[in-house]
Structures are given as structure tokens and as C-alpha cells.
mmCIF file of N, CA and C in Angstrom:
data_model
loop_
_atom_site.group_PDB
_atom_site.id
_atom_site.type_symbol
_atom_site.label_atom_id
_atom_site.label_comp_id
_atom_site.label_asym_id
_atom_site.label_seq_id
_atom_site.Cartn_x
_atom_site.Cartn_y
_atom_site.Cartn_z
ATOM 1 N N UNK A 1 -16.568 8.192 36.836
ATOM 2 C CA UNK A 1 -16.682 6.918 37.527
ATOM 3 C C UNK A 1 -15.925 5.830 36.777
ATOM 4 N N UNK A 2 -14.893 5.486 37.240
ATOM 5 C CA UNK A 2 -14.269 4.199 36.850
ATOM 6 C C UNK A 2 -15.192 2.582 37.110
ATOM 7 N N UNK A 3 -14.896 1.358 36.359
ATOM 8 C CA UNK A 3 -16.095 0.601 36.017
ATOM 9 C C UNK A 3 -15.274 -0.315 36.310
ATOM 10 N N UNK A 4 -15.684 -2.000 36.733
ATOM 11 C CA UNK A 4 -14.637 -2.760 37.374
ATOM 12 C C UNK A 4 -15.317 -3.878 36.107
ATOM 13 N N UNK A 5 -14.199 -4.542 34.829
ATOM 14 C CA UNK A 5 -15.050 -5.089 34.505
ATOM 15 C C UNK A 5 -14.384 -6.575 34.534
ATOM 16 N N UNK A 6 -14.940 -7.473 34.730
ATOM 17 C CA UNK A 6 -14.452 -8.907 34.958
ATOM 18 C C UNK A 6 -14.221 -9.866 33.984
ATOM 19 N N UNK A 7 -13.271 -10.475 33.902
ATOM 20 C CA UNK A 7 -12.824 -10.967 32.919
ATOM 21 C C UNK A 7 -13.965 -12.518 32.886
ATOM 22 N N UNK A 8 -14.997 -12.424 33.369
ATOM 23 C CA UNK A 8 -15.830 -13.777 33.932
ATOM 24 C C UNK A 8 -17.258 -13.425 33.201
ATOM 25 N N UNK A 9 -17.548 -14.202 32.814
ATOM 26 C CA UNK A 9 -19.150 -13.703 32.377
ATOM 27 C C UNK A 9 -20.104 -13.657 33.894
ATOM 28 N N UNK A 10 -19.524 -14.176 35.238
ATOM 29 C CA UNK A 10 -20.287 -13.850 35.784
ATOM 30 C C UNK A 10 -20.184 -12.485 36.877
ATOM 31 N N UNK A 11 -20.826 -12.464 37.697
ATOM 32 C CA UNK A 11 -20.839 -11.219 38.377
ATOM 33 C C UNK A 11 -20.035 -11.503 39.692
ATOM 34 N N UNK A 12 -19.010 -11.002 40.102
ATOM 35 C CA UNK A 12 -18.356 -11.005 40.976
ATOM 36 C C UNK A 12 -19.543 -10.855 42.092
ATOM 37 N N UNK A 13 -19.056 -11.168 43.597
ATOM 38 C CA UNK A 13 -19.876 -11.791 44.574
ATOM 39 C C UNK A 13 -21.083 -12.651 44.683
ATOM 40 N N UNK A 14 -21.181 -13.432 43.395
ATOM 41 C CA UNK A 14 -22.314 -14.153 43.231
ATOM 42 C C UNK A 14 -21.946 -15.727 43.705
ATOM 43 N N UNK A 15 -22.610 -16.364 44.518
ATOM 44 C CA UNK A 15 -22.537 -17.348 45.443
ATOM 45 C C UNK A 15 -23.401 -18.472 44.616
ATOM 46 N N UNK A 16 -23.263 -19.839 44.902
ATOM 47 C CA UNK A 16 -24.188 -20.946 44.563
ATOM 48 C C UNK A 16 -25.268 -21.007 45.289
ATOM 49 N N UNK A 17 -26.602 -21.007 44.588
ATOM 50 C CA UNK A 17 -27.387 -20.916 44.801
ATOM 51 C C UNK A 17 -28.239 -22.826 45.144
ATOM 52 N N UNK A 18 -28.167 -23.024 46.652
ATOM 53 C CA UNK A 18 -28.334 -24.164 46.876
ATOM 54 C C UNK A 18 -29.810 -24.502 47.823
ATOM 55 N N UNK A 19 -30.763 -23.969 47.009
ATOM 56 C CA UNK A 19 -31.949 -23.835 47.716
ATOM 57 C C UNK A 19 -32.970 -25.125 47.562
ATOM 58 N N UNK A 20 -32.186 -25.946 46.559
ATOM 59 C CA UNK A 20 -33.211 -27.394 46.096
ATOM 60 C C UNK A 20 -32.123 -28.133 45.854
ATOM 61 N N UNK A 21 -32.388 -29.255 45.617
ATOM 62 C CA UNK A 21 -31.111 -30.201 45.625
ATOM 63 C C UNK A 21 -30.861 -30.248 44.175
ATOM 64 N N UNK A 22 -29.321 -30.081 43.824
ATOM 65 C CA UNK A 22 -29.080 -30.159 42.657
ATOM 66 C C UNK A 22 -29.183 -29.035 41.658
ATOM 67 N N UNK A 23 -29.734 -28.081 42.372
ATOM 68 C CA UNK A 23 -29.282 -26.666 41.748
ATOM 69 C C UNK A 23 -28.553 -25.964 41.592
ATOM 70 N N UNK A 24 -27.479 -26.141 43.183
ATOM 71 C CA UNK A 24 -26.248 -25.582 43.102
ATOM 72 C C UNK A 24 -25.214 -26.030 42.108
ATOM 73 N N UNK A 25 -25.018 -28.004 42.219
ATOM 74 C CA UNK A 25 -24.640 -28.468 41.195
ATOM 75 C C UNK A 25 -24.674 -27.914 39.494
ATOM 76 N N UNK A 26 -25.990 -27.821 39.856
ATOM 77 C CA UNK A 26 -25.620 -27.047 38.194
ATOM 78 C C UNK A 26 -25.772 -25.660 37.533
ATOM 79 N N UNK A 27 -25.504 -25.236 38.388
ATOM 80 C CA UNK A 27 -25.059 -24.044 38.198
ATOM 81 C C UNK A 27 -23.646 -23.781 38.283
ATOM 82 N N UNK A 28 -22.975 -24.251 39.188
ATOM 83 C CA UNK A 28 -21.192 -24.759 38.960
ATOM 84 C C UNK A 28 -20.898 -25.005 38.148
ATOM 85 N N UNK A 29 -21.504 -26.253 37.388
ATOM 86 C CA UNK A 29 -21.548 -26.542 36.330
ATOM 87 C C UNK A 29 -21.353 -25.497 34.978
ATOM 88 N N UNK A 30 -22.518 -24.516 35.211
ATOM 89 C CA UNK A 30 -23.007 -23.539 34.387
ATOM 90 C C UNK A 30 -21.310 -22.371 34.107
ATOM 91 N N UNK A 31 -21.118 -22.318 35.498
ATOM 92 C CA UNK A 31 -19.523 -21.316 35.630
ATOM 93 C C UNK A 31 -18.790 -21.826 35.052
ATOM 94 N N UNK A 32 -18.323 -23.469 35.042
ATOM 95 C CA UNK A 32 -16.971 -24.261 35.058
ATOM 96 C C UNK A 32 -16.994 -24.045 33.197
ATOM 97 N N UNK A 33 -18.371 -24.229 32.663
ATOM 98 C CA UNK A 33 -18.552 -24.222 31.394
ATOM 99 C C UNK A 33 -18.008 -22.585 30.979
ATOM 100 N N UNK A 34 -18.700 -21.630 31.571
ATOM 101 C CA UNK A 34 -18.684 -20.766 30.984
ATOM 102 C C UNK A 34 -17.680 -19.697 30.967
ATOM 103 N N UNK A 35 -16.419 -20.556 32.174
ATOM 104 C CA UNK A 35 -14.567 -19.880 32.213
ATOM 105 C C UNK A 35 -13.957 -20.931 31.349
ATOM 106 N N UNK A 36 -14.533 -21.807 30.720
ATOM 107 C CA UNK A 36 -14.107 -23.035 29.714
ATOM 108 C C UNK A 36 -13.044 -23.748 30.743
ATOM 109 N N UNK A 37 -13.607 -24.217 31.537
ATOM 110 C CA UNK A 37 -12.813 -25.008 33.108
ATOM 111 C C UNK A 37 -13.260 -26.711 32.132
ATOM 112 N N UNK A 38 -12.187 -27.205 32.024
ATOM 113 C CA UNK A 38 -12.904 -28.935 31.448
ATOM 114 C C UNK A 38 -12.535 -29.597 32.458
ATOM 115 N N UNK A 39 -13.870 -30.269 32.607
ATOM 116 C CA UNK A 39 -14.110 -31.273 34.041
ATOM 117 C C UNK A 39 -14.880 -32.834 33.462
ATOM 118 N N UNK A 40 -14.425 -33.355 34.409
ATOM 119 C CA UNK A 40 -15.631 -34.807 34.269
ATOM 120 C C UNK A 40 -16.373 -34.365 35.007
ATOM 121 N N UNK A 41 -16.569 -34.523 36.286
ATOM 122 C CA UNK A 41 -18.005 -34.483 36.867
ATOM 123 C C UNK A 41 -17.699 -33.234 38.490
ATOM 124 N N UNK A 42 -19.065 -33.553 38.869
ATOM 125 C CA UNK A 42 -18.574 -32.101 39.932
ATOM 126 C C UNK A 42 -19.474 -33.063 41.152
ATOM 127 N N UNK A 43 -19.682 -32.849 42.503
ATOM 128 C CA UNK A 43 -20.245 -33.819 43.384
ATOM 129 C C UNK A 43 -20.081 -32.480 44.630
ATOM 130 N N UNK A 44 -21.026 -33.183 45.311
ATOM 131 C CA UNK A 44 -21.284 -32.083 46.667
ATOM 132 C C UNK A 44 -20.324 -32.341 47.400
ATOM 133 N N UNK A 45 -19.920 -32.003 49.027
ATOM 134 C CA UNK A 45 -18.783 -32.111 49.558
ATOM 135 C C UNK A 45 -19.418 -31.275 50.777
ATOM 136 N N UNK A 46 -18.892 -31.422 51.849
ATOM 137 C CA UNK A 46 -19.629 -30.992 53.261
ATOM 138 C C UNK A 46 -19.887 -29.274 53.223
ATOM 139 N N UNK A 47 -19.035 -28.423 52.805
ATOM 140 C CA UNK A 47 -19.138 -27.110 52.089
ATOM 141 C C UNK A 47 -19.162 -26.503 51.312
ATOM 142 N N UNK A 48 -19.061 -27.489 50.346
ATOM 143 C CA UNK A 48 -18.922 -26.917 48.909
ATOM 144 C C UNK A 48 -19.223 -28.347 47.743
ATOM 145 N N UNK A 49 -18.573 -28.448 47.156
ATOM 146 C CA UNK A 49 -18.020 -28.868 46.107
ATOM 147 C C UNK A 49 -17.134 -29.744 45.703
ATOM 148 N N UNK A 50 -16.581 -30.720 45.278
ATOM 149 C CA UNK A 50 -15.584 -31.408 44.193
ATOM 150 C C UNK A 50 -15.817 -31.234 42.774
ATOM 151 N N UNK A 51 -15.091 -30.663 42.238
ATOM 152 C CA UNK A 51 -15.072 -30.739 40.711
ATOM 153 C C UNK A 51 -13.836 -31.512 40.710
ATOM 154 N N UNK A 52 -14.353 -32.502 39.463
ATOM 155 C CA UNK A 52 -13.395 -33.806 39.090
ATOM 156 C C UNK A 52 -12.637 -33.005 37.740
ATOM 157 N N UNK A 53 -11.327 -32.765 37.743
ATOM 158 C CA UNK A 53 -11.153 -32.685 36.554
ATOM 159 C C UNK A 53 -10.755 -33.655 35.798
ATOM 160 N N UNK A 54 -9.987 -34.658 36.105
ATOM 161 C CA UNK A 54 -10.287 -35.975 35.394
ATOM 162 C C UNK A 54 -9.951 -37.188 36.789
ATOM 163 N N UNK A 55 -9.762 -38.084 36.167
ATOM 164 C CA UNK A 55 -9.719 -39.264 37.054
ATOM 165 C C UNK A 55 -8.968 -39.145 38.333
ATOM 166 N N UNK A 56 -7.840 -38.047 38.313
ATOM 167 C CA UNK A 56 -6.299 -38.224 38.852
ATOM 168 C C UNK A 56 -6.359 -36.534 39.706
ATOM 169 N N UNK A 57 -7.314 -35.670 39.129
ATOM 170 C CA UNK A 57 -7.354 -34.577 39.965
ATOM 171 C C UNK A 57 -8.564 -34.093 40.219
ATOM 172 N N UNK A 58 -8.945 -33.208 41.698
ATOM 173 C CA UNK A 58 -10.160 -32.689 42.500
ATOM 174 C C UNK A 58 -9.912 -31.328 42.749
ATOM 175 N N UNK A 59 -10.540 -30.552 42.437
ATOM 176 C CA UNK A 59 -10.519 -29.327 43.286
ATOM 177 C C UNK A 59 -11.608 -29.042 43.777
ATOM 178 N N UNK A 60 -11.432 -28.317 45.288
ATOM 179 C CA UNK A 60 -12.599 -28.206 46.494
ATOM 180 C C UNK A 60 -12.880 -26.696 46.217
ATOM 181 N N UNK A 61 -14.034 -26.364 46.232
ATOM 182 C CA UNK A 61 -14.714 -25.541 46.651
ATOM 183 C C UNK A 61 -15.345 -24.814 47.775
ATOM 184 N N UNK A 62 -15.839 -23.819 48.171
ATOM 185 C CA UNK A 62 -16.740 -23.946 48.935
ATOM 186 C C UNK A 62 -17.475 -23.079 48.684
ATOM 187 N N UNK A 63 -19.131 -22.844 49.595
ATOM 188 C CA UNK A 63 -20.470 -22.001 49.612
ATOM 189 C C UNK A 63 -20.283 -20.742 50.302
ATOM 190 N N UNK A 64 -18.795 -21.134 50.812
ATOM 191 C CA UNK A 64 -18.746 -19.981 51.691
ATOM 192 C C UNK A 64 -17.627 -18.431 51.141
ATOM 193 N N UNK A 65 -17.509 -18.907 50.347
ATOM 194 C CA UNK A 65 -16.627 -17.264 49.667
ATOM 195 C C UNK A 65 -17.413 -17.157 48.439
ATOM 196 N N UNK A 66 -17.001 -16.102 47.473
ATOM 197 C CA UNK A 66 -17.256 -15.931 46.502
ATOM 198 C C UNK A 66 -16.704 -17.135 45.175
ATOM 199 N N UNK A 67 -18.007 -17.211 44.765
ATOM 200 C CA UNK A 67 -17.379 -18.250 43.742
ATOM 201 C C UNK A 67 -16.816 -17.917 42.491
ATOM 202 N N UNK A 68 -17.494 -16.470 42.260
ATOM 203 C CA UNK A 68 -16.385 -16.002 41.257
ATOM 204 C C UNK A 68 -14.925 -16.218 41.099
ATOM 205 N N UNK A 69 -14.743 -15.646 42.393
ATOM 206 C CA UNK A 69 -13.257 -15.199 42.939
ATOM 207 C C UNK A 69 -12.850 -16.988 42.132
ATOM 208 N N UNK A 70 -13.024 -17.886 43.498
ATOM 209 C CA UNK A 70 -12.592 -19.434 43.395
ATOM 210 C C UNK A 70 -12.758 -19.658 42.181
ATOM 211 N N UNK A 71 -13.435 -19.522 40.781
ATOM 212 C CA UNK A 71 -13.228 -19.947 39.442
ATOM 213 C C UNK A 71 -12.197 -19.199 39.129
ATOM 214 N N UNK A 72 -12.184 -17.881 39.150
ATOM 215 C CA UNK A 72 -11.042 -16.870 38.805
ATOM 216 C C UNK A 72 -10.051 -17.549 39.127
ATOM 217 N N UNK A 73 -9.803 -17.623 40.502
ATOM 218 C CA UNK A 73 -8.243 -18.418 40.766
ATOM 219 C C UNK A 73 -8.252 -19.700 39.853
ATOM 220 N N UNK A 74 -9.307 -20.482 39.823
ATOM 221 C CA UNK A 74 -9.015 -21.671 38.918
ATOM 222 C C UNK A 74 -8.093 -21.385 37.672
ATOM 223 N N UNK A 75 -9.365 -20.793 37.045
ATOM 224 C CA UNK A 75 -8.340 -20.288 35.630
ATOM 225 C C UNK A 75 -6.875 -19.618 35.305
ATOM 226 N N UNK A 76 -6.456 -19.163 36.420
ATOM 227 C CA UNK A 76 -4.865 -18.281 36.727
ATOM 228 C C UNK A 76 -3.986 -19.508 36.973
ATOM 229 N N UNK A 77 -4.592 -20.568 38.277
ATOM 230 C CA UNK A 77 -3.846 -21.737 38.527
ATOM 231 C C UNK A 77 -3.712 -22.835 37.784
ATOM 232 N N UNK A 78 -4.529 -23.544 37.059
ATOM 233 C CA UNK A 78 -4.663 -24.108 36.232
ATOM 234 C C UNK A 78 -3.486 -24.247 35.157
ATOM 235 N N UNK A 79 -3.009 -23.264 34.573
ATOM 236 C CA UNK A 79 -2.251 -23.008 33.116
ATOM 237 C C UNK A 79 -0.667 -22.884 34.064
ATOM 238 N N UNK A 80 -0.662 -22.447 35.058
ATOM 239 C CA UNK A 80 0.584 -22.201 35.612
ATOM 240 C C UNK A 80 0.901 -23.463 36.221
ATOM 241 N N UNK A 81 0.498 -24.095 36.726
ATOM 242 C CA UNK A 81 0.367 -25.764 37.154
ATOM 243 C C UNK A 81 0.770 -26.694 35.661
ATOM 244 N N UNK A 82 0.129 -26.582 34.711
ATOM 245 C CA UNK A 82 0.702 -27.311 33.495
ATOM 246 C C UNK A 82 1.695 -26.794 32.801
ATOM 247 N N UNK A 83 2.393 -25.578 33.202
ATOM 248 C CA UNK A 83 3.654 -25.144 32.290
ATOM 249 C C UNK A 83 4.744 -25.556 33.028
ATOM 250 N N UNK A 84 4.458 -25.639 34.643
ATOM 251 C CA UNK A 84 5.667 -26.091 35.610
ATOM 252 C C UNK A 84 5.647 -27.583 35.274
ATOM 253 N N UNK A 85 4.653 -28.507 34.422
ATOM 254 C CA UNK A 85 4.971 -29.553 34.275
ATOM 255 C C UNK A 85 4.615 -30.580 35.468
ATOM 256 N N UNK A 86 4.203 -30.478 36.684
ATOM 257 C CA UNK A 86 4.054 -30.639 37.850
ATOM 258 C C UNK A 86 2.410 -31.243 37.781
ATOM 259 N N UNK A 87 2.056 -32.319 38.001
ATOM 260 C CA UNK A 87 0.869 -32.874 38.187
ATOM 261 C C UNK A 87 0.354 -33.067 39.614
ATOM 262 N N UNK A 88 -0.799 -32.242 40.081
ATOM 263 C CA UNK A 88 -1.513 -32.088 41.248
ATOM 264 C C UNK A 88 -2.704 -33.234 41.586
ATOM 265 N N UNK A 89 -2.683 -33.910 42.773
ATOM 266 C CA UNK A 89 -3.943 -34.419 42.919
ATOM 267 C C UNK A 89 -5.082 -33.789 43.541
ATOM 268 N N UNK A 90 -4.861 -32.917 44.534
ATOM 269 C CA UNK A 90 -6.052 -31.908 44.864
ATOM 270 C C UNK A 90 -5.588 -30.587 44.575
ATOM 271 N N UNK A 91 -6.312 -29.777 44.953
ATOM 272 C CA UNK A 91 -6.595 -27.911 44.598
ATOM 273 C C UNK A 91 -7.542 -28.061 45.225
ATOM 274 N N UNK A 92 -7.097 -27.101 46.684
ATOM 275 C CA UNK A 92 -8.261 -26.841 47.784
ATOM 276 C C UNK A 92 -8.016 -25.094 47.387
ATOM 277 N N UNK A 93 -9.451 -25.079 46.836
ATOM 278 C CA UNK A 93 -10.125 -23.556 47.005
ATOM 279 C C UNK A 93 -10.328 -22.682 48.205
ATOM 280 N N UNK A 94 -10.715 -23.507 49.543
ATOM 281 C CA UNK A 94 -11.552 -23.144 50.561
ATOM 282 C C UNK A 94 -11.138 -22.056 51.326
ATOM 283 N N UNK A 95 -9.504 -22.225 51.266
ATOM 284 C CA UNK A 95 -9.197 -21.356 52.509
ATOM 285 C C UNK A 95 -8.386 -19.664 51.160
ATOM 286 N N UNK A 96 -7.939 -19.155 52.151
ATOM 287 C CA UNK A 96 -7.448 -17.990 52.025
ATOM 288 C C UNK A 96 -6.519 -18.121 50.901
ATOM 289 N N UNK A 97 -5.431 -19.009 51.550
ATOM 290 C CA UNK A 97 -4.985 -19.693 50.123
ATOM 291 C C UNK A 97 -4.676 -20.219 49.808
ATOM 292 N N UNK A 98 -4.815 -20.805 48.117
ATOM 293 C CA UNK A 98 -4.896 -21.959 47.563
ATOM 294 C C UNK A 98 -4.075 -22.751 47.793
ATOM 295 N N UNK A 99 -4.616 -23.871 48.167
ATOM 296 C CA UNK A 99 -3.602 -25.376 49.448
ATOM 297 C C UNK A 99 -3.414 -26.864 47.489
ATOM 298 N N UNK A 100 -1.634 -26.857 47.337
ATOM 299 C CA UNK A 100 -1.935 -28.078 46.579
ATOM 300 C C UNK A 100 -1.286 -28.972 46.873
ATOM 301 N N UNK A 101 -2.258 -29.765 45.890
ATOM 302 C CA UNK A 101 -1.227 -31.343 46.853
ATOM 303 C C UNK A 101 -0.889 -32.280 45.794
ATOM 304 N N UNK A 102 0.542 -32.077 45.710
ATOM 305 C CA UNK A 102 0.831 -33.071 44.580
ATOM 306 C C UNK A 102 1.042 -34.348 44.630
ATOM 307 N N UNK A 103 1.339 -35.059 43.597
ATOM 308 C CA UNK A 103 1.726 -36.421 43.628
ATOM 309 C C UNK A 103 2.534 -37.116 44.152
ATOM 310 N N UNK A 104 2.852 -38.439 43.611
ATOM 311 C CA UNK A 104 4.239 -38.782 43.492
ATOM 312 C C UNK A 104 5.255 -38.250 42.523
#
């Protein structure tokens, strides 16, 4: 038996758990920390999510895919976005695939 192992401390298909207010929040939280994602703040959003990474950029989330996956892509996009030198104001997670939107 071959073993699938993830480069994420968390468990692939594991979803935010948004059963009280402010739980899901931090538990995002809990991921963003624990793929070492540095953010200012994170805020709800009609399906998901905003994580602030600083003043000047947002990336969207949503409740509705796997959130593994959507941190995973964070961390791949992230480093390839700062070597092109290229400064983004959003990173939409939501759809199939990743939508950015740069500056001026």
C-alpha cells in the first residue's frame, strides 16, 4: 500500500468548521499559522473568508472546497508571486482557478 503524505500538518479534505461564530475564524487562523502563511488579520466574507495579508493584499477563500487544498495553493503561489517581483491586490481562492488581480 502506497501512503499519500502531505506536506501540511493538516489532513487533506478537512473543511472549516463553522458551527458557532468565530470558530471557523480561528481555526483558519490555526492553518495560516501552521503553513507559516503571515497575515494581519482574517474576516468572514459571504463564503468564506478574507485573509489580510497586509494592508495592500486579500486573499478569498471559501467553505466550499477543501481548505487544505486552498492553503496548499497559497503556499506554492505566494513565493512565485514575490520572485516575479509583481505585487497583487487580491488572490481569489474560490474558483477552480486561482483568479489575480494586480495593481498598478
Amino acid at each position: 500500500n502506497s501512503r499519500i503524505v502531505s506536506p501540511l500538518p493538516i489532513q487533506i479534505g478537512e473543511r472549516l468548521r463553522t458551527s458557532s461564530a468565530g470558530q471557523g475564524e480561528q481555526e483558519l487562523q490555526r492553518l495560516l499559522k501552521s503553513a507559516n502563511i503571515m497575515y494581519t488579520s482574517v474576516a468572514p466574507a459571504q463564503d468564506g473568508y478574507i485573509i489580510y495579508l497586509n494592508q495592500k493584499q486579500q486573499v478569498f477563500v471559501t467553505n466550499q472546497k477543501d481548505i487544505a487544498s486552498q492553503i496548499s495553493s497559497l503556499q506554492v503561489i505566494l513565493p512565485r508571486l514575490t520572485m516575479e517581483g509583481r505585487e497583487f491586490h487580491r488572490l481569489d481562492l474560490r474558483y477552480d482557478k486561482p483568479v489575480v488581480v494586480y495593481g498598478d
